[in-house]
Coordinates of C-alpha atoms and ligand atoms in Angstrom, one line a residue:
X20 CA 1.5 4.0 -3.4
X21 CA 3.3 0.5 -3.9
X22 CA 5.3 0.1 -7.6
X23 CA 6.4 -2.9 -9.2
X24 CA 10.0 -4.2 -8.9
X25 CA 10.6 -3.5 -12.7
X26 CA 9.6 -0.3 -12.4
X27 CA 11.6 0.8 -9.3
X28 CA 14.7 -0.8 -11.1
X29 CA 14.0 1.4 -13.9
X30 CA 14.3 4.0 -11.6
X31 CA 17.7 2.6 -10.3
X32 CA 19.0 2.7 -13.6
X33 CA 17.8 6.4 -13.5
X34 CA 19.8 6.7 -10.5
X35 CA 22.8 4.5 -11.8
X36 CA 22.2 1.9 -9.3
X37 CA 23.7 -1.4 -11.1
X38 CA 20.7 -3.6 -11.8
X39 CA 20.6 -6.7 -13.8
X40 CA 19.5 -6.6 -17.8
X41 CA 16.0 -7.1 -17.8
X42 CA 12.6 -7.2 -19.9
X43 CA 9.0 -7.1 -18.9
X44 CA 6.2 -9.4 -20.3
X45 CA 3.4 -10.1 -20.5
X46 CA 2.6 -13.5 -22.6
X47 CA 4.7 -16.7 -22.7
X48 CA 6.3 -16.0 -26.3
X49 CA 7.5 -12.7 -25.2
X50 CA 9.1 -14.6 -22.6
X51 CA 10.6 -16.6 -25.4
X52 CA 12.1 -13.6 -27.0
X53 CA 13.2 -11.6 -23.7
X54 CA 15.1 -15.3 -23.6
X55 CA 16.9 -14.8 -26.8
X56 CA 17.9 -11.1 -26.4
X57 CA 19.5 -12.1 -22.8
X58 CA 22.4 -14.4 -21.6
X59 CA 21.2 -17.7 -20.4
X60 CA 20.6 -18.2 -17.4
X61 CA 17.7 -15.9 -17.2
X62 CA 15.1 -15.7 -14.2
X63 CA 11.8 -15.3 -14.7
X64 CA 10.0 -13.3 -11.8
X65 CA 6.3 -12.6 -10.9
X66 CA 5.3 -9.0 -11.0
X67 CA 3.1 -8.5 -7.8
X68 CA 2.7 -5.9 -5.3
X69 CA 3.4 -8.5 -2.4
X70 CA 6.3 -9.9 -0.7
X71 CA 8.0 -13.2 -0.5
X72 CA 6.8 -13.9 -4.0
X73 CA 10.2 -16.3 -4.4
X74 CA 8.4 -18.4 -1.5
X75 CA 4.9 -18.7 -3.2
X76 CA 7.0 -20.2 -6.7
X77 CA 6.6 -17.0 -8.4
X78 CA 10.6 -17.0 -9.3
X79 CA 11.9 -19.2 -11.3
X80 CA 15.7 -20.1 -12.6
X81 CA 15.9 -21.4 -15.7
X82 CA 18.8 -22.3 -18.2
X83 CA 16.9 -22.9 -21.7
X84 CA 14.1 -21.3 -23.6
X85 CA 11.9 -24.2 -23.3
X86 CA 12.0 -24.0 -19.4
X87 CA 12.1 -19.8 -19.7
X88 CA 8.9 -20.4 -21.4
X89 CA 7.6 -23.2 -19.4
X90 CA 7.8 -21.1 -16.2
X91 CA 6.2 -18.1 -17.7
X92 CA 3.2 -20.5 -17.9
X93 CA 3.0 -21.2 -15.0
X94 CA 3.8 -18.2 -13.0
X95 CA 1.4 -16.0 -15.3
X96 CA -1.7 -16.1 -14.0
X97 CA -0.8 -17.5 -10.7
X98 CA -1.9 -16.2 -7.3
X99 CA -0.3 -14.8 -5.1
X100 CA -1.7 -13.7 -1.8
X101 CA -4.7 -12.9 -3.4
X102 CA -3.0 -10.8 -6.2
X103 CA -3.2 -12.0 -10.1
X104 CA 0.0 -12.0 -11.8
X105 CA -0.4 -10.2 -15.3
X106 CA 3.1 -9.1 -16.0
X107 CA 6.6 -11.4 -15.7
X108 CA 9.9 -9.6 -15.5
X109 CA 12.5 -11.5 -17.0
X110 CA 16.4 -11.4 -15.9
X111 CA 19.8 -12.2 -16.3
X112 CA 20.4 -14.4 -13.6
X113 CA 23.9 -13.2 -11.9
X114 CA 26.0 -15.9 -9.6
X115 CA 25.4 -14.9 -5.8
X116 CA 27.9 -14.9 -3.4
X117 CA 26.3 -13.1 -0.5
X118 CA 22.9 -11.3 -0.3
X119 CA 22.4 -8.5 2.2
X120 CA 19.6 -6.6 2.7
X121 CA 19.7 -2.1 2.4
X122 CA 16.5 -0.1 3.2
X123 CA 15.3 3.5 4.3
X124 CA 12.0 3.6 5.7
X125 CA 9.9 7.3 7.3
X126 CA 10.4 6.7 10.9
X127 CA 7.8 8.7 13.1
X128 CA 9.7 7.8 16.6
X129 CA 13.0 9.8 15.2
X130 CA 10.7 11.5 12.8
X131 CA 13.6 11.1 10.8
X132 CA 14.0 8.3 7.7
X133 CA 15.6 5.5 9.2
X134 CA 18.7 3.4 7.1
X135 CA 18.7 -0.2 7.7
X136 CA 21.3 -2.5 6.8
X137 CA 21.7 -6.5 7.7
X138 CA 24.4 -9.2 6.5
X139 CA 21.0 -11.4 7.0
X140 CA 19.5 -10.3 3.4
X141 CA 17.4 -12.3 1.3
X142 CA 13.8 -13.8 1.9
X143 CA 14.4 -14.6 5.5
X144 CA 14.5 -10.8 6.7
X145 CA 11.2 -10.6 8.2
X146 CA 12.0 -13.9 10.6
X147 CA 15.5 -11.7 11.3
X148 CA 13.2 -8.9 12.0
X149 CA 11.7 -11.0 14.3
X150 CA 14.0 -13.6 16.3
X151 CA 17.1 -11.9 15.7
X152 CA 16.1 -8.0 15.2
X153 CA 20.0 -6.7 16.2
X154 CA 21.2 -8.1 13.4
X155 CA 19.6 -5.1 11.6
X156 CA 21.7 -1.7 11.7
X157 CA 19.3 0.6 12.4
X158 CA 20.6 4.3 11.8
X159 CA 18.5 7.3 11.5
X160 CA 19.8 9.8 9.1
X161 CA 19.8 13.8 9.9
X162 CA 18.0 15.6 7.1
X163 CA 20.2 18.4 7.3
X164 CA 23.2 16.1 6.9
X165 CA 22.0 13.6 4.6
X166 CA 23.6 10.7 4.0
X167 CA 27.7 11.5 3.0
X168 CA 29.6 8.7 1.2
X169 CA 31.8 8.0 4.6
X170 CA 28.6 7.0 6.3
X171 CA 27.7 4.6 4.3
X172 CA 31.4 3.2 4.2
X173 CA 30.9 3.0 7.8
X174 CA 27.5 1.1 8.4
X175 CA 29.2 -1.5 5.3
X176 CA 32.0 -2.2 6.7
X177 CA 30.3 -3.9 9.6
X178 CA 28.4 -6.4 7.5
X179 CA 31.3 -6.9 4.5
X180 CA 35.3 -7.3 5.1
X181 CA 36.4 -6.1 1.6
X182 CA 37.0 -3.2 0.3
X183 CA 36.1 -2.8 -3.3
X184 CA 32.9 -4.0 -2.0
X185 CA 31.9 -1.8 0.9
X186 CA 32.9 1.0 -1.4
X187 CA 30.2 -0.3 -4.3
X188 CA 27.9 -0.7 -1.6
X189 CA 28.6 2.5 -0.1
X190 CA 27.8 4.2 -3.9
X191 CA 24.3 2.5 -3.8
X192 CA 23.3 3.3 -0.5
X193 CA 24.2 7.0 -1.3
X194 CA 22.2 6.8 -4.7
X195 CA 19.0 5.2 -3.0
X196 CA 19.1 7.7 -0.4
X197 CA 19.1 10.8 -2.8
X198 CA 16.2 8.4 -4.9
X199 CA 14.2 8.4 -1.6
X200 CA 14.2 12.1 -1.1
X201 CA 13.8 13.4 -4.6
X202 CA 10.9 10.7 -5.2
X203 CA 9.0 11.5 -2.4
X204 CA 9.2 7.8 -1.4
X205 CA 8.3 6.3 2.3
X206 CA 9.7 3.2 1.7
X207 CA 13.0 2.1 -0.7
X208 CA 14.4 -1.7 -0.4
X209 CA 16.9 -3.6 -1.9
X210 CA 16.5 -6.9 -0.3
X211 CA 18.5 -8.9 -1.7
X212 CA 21.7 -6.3 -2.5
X213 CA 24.0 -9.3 -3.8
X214 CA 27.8 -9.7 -4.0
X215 CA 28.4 -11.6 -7.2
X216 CA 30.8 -14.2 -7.7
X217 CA 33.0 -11.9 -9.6
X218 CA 32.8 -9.1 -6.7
X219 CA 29.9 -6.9 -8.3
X220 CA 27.1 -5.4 -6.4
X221 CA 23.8 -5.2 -7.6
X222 CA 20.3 -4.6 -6.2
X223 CA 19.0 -7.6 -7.4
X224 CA 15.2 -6.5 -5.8
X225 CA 13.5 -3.5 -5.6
X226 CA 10.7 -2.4 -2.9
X227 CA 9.3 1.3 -3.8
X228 CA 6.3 2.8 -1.5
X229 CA 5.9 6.8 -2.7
X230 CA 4.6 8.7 -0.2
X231 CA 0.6 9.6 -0.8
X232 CA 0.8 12.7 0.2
X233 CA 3.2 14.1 -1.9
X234 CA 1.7 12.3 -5.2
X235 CA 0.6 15.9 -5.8
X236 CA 4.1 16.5 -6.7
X237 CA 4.6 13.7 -9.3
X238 CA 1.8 14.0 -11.9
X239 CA 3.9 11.0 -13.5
X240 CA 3.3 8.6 -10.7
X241 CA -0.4 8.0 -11.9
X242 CA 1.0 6.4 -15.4
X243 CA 2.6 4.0 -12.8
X244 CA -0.4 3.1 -10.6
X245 CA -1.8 -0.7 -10.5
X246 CA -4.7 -0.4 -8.1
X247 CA -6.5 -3.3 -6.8
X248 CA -10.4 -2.8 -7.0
X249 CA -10.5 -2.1 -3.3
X250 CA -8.4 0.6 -4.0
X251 CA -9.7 2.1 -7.4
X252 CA -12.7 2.7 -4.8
X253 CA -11.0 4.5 -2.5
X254 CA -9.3 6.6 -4.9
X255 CA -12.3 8.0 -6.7
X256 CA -13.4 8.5 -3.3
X257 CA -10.7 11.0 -2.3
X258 CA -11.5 13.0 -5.3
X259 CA -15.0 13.0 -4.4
X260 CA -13.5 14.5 -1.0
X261 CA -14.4 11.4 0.9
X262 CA -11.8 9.2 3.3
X263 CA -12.9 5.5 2.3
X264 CA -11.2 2.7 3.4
X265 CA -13.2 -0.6 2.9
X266 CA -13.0 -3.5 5.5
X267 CA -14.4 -6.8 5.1
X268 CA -16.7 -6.3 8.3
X269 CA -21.1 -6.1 8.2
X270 CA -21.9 -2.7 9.4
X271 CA -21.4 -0.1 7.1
X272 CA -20.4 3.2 8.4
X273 CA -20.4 6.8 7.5
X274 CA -19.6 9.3 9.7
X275 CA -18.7 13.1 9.7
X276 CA -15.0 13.3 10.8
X277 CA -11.9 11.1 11.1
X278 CA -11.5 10.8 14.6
X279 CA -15.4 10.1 15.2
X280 CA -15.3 7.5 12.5
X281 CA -12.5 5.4 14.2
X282 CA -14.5 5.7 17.7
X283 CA -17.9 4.3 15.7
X284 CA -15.8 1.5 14.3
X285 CA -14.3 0.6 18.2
X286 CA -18.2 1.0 19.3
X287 CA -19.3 -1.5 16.3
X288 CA -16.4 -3.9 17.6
X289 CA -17.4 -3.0 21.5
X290 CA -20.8 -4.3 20.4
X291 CA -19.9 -7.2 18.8
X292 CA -20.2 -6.2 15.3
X293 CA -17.7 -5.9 12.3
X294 CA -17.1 -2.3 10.4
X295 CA -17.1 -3.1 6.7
X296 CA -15.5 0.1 6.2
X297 CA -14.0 3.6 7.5
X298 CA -15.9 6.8 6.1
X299 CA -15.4 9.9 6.9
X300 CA -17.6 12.4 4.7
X301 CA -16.2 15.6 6.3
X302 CA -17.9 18.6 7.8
X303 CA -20.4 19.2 4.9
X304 CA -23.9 18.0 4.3
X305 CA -23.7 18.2 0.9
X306 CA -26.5 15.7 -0.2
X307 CA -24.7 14.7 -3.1
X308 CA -21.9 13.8 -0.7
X309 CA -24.0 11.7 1.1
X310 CA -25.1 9.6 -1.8
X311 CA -21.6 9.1 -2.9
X312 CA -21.2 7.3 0.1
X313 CA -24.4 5.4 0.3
X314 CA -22.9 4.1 -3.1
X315 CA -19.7 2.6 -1.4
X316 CA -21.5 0.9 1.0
X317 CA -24.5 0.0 -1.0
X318 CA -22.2 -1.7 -3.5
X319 CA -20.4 -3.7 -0.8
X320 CA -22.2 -7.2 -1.0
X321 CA -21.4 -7.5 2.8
X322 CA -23.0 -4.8 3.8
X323 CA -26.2 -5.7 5.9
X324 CA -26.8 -2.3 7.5
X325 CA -25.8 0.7 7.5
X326 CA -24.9 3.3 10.7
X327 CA -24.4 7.1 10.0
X328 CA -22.9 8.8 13.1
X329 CA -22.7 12.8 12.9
X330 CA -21.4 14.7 15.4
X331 CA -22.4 18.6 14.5
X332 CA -20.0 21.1 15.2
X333 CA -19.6 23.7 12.9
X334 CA -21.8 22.0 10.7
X335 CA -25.2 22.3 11.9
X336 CA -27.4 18.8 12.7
X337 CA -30.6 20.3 10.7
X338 CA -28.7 20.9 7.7
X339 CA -27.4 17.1 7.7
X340 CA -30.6 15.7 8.4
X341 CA -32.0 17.7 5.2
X342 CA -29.0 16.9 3.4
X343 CA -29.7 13.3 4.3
X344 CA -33.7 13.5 3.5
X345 CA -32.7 14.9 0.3
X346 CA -30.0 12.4 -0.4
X347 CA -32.4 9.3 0.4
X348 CA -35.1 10.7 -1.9
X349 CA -33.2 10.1 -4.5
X350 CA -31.7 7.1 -3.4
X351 CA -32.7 3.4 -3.3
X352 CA -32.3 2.0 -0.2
X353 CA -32.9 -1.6 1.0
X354 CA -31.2 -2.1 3.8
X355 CA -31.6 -0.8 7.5
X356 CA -30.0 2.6 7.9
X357 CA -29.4 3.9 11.5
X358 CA -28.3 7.6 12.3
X359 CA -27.6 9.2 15.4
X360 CA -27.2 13.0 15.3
X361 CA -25.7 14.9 18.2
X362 CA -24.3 18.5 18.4
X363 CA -25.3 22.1 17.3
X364 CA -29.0 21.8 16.7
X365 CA -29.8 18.0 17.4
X366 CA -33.1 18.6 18.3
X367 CA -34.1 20.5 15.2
X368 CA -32.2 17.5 13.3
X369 CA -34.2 14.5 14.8
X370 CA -37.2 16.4 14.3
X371 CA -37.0 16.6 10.8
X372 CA -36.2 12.8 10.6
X373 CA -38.7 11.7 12.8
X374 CA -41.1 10.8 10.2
X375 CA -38.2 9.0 7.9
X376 CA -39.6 5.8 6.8
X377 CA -35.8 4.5 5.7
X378 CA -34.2 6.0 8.9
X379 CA -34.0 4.1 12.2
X380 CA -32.8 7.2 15.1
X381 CA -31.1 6.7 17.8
X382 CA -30.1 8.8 20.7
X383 CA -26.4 7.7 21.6
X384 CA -23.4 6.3 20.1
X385 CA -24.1 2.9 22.3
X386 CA -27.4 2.8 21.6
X387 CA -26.9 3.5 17.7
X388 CA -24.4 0.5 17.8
X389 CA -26.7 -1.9 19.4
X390 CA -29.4 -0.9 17.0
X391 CA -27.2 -0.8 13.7
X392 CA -26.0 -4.7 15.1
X393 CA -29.2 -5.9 16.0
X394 CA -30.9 -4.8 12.5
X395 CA -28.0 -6.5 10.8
X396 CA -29.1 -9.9 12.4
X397 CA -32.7 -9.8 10.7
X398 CA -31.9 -9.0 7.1
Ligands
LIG151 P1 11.1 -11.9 -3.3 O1 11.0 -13.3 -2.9 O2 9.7 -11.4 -3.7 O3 11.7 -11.0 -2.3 O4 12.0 -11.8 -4.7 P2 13.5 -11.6 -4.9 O5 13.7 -10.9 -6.2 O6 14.2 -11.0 -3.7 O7 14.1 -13.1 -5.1 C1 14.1 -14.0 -4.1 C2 15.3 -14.8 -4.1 O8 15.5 -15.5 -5.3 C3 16.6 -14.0 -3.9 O9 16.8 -13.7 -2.5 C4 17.7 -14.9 -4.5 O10 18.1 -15.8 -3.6 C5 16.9 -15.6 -5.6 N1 17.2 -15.0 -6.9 C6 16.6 -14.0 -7.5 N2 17.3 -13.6 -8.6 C7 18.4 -14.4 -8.7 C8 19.5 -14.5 -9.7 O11 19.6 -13.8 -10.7 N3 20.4 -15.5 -9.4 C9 20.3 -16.3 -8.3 N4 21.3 -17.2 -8.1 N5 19.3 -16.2 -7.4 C10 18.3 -15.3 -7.6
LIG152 MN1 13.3 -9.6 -2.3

């Protein structure tokens, strides 16, 4: 779960990580006020869960009201990567003498979090990530050693030569580390962590991913959720014990089991089709679990047909094909629907779909892909 820069500096200041004085808005004359309240300059900053929104214009400097206000105009409502921006943060702008980039990230190789530190901070990192990737300090950190204050001095006196400095840094660094572990987080930037003219250091940024799976931890994180619509879906989904993850591909796809459900999407793609989705409905066959699904991938405009690929294990083929009759009784279904059943009791399973008017069978994973494809092509 991504968070908005404003909100992971409020959790800075939770953490007494020096941030800049800011407000959040969300019309132009609140920008006006936030203006008054702070010392001029002030910047005025898109709220988006994207990157490298100082590139796409959403950041602007400004030195009076008028132009405060003037940029919230323009900036609200403007789009960025695809994302809407509703909500402006508004700063004191601080004089920069050096930007440098601090992070922690999960890494699974040292399935340890990994510290990263550059001199190179600032909206460039990615293309120093990728010409120039030793200029990042990569340093994975022990979790029964956590990150001690002499560490930190250690990694920052490579990338700054003063003291009072490496030492503020070296605070931060230890504060965003004891951030990342208590908040459950997966990701934690400061990019850019700036050395003011007058030798502060500030996170001037903030980057927050928390990881999913311990959001059963935080009840608190929901109140700071902004889901796209793509992922509203998917989150009603998990609590209707379904794995949905929608794609922008033709052939819809639900399938019993994670694994199986990423080998029908490489069989779509094999075939020359395009998954509009990943769907795993588990080992049940629940026919109410079925037509939640049938929802997600009736409502998907792109959808032009659908493949349902269960492999029965534990959970018998007959049951699924009755939870499936059932299901498309009471469904409306206008598009072609293609199932392949294999496993415990496939026999008995086909049988009692034989005489399906809305199914199409088919008898392997191949020959379910080239069906599902070629019925795509005729609606
Ligand atoms: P991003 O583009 O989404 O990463 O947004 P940032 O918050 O990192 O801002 C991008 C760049 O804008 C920073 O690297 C700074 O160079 C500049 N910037 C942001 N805030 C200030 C500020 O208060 N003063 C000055 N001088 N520059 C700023
Ligand atoms: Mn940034």
């Amino acid at each position: 779960m991504k968070i908005h820069e404003f909100q992971g500096k409020e959790l800075f200041a939770d953490y007494k990580i020096p941030i800049q004085k800011q407000h959040v808005c969300t019309t132009v004359e609140q920008v006006g006020v936030a203006f008054d309240e702070l010392t001029s300059p002030v910047v005025v900053k898109a709220q988006v869960l994207v990157g490298g929104r100082g590139k796409a214009g959403g950041i602007k400097f400004t030195k009076t009201r008028e132009d405060a206000m003037a940029a919230a105009d323009k900036i609200l409502g403007m789009d960025i990567k695809g994302l809407t921006v509703e909500k402006l943060l508004v700063c004191e702008a601080v004089d920069i003498a050096k930007e440098i980039y601090v992070g922690f990230v999960n890494d699974r190789n040292t399935k340890s979090v990994m510290l990263m530190v550059s001199a190179e901070g600032g909206v460039e990192i990615e293309e120093v990530a990728k010409t120039n990737p030793e200029k990042i300090i990569k340093i994975p950190i022990d979790p029964l050693v956590g990150l001690p204050a002499h560490l930190a001095r250690n990694v920052f006196f490579k990338v700054l030569n003063d003291g009072s400095q490496v030492r503020q840094a070296a605070d931060i660094l230890v504060k965003l580390y004891k951030l990342y572990v208590e908040k459950d987080c997966s990701l934690a930037e400061i990019n850019p962590l700036v050395i003011t003219d007058d030798n502060k250091v500030i996170a001037l940024d903030s980057k927050i991913n928390f990881d999913d799976n311990a959001l059963f931890r935080h009840p608190e994180y929901e109140a700071m959720a902004d889901y796209t619509d793509d992922e509203k879906l998917e989150v009603e989904a998990t609590e209707r014990g379904l794995s949905y993850v929608k794609l922008d591909g033709e052939i819809g796809c639900m399938v019993n089991g994670a694994g199986l459900a990423m080998a029908t999407m490489d069989m779509i793609n094999l075939y020359g089709g395009t998954p509009a989705n990943f769907l795993d409905i588990g080992g049940s066959s629940n026919p109410q679990k079925v037509i939640h699904a049938m929802e997600y991938l009736l409502n998907d405009k792109n959808v032009k047909a659908v493949l349902i690929n269960i492999f029965g294990g534990i959970t018998r083929c007959d049951d699924v094909a009755k939870g499936l009759l059932e299901a498309f009784k009471q469904m409306k279904v206008t598009i072609p629907v293609v199932i392949r059943l294999s496993g415990t009791n496939e026999k008995e399973g086909r049988e009692l779909l034989k005489d399906s008017k809305e199914l199409i069978s088919a008898d392997s994973m191949a020959d379910a892909a080239r069906k599902v494809i070629e019925a795509a092509k005729n609606v």
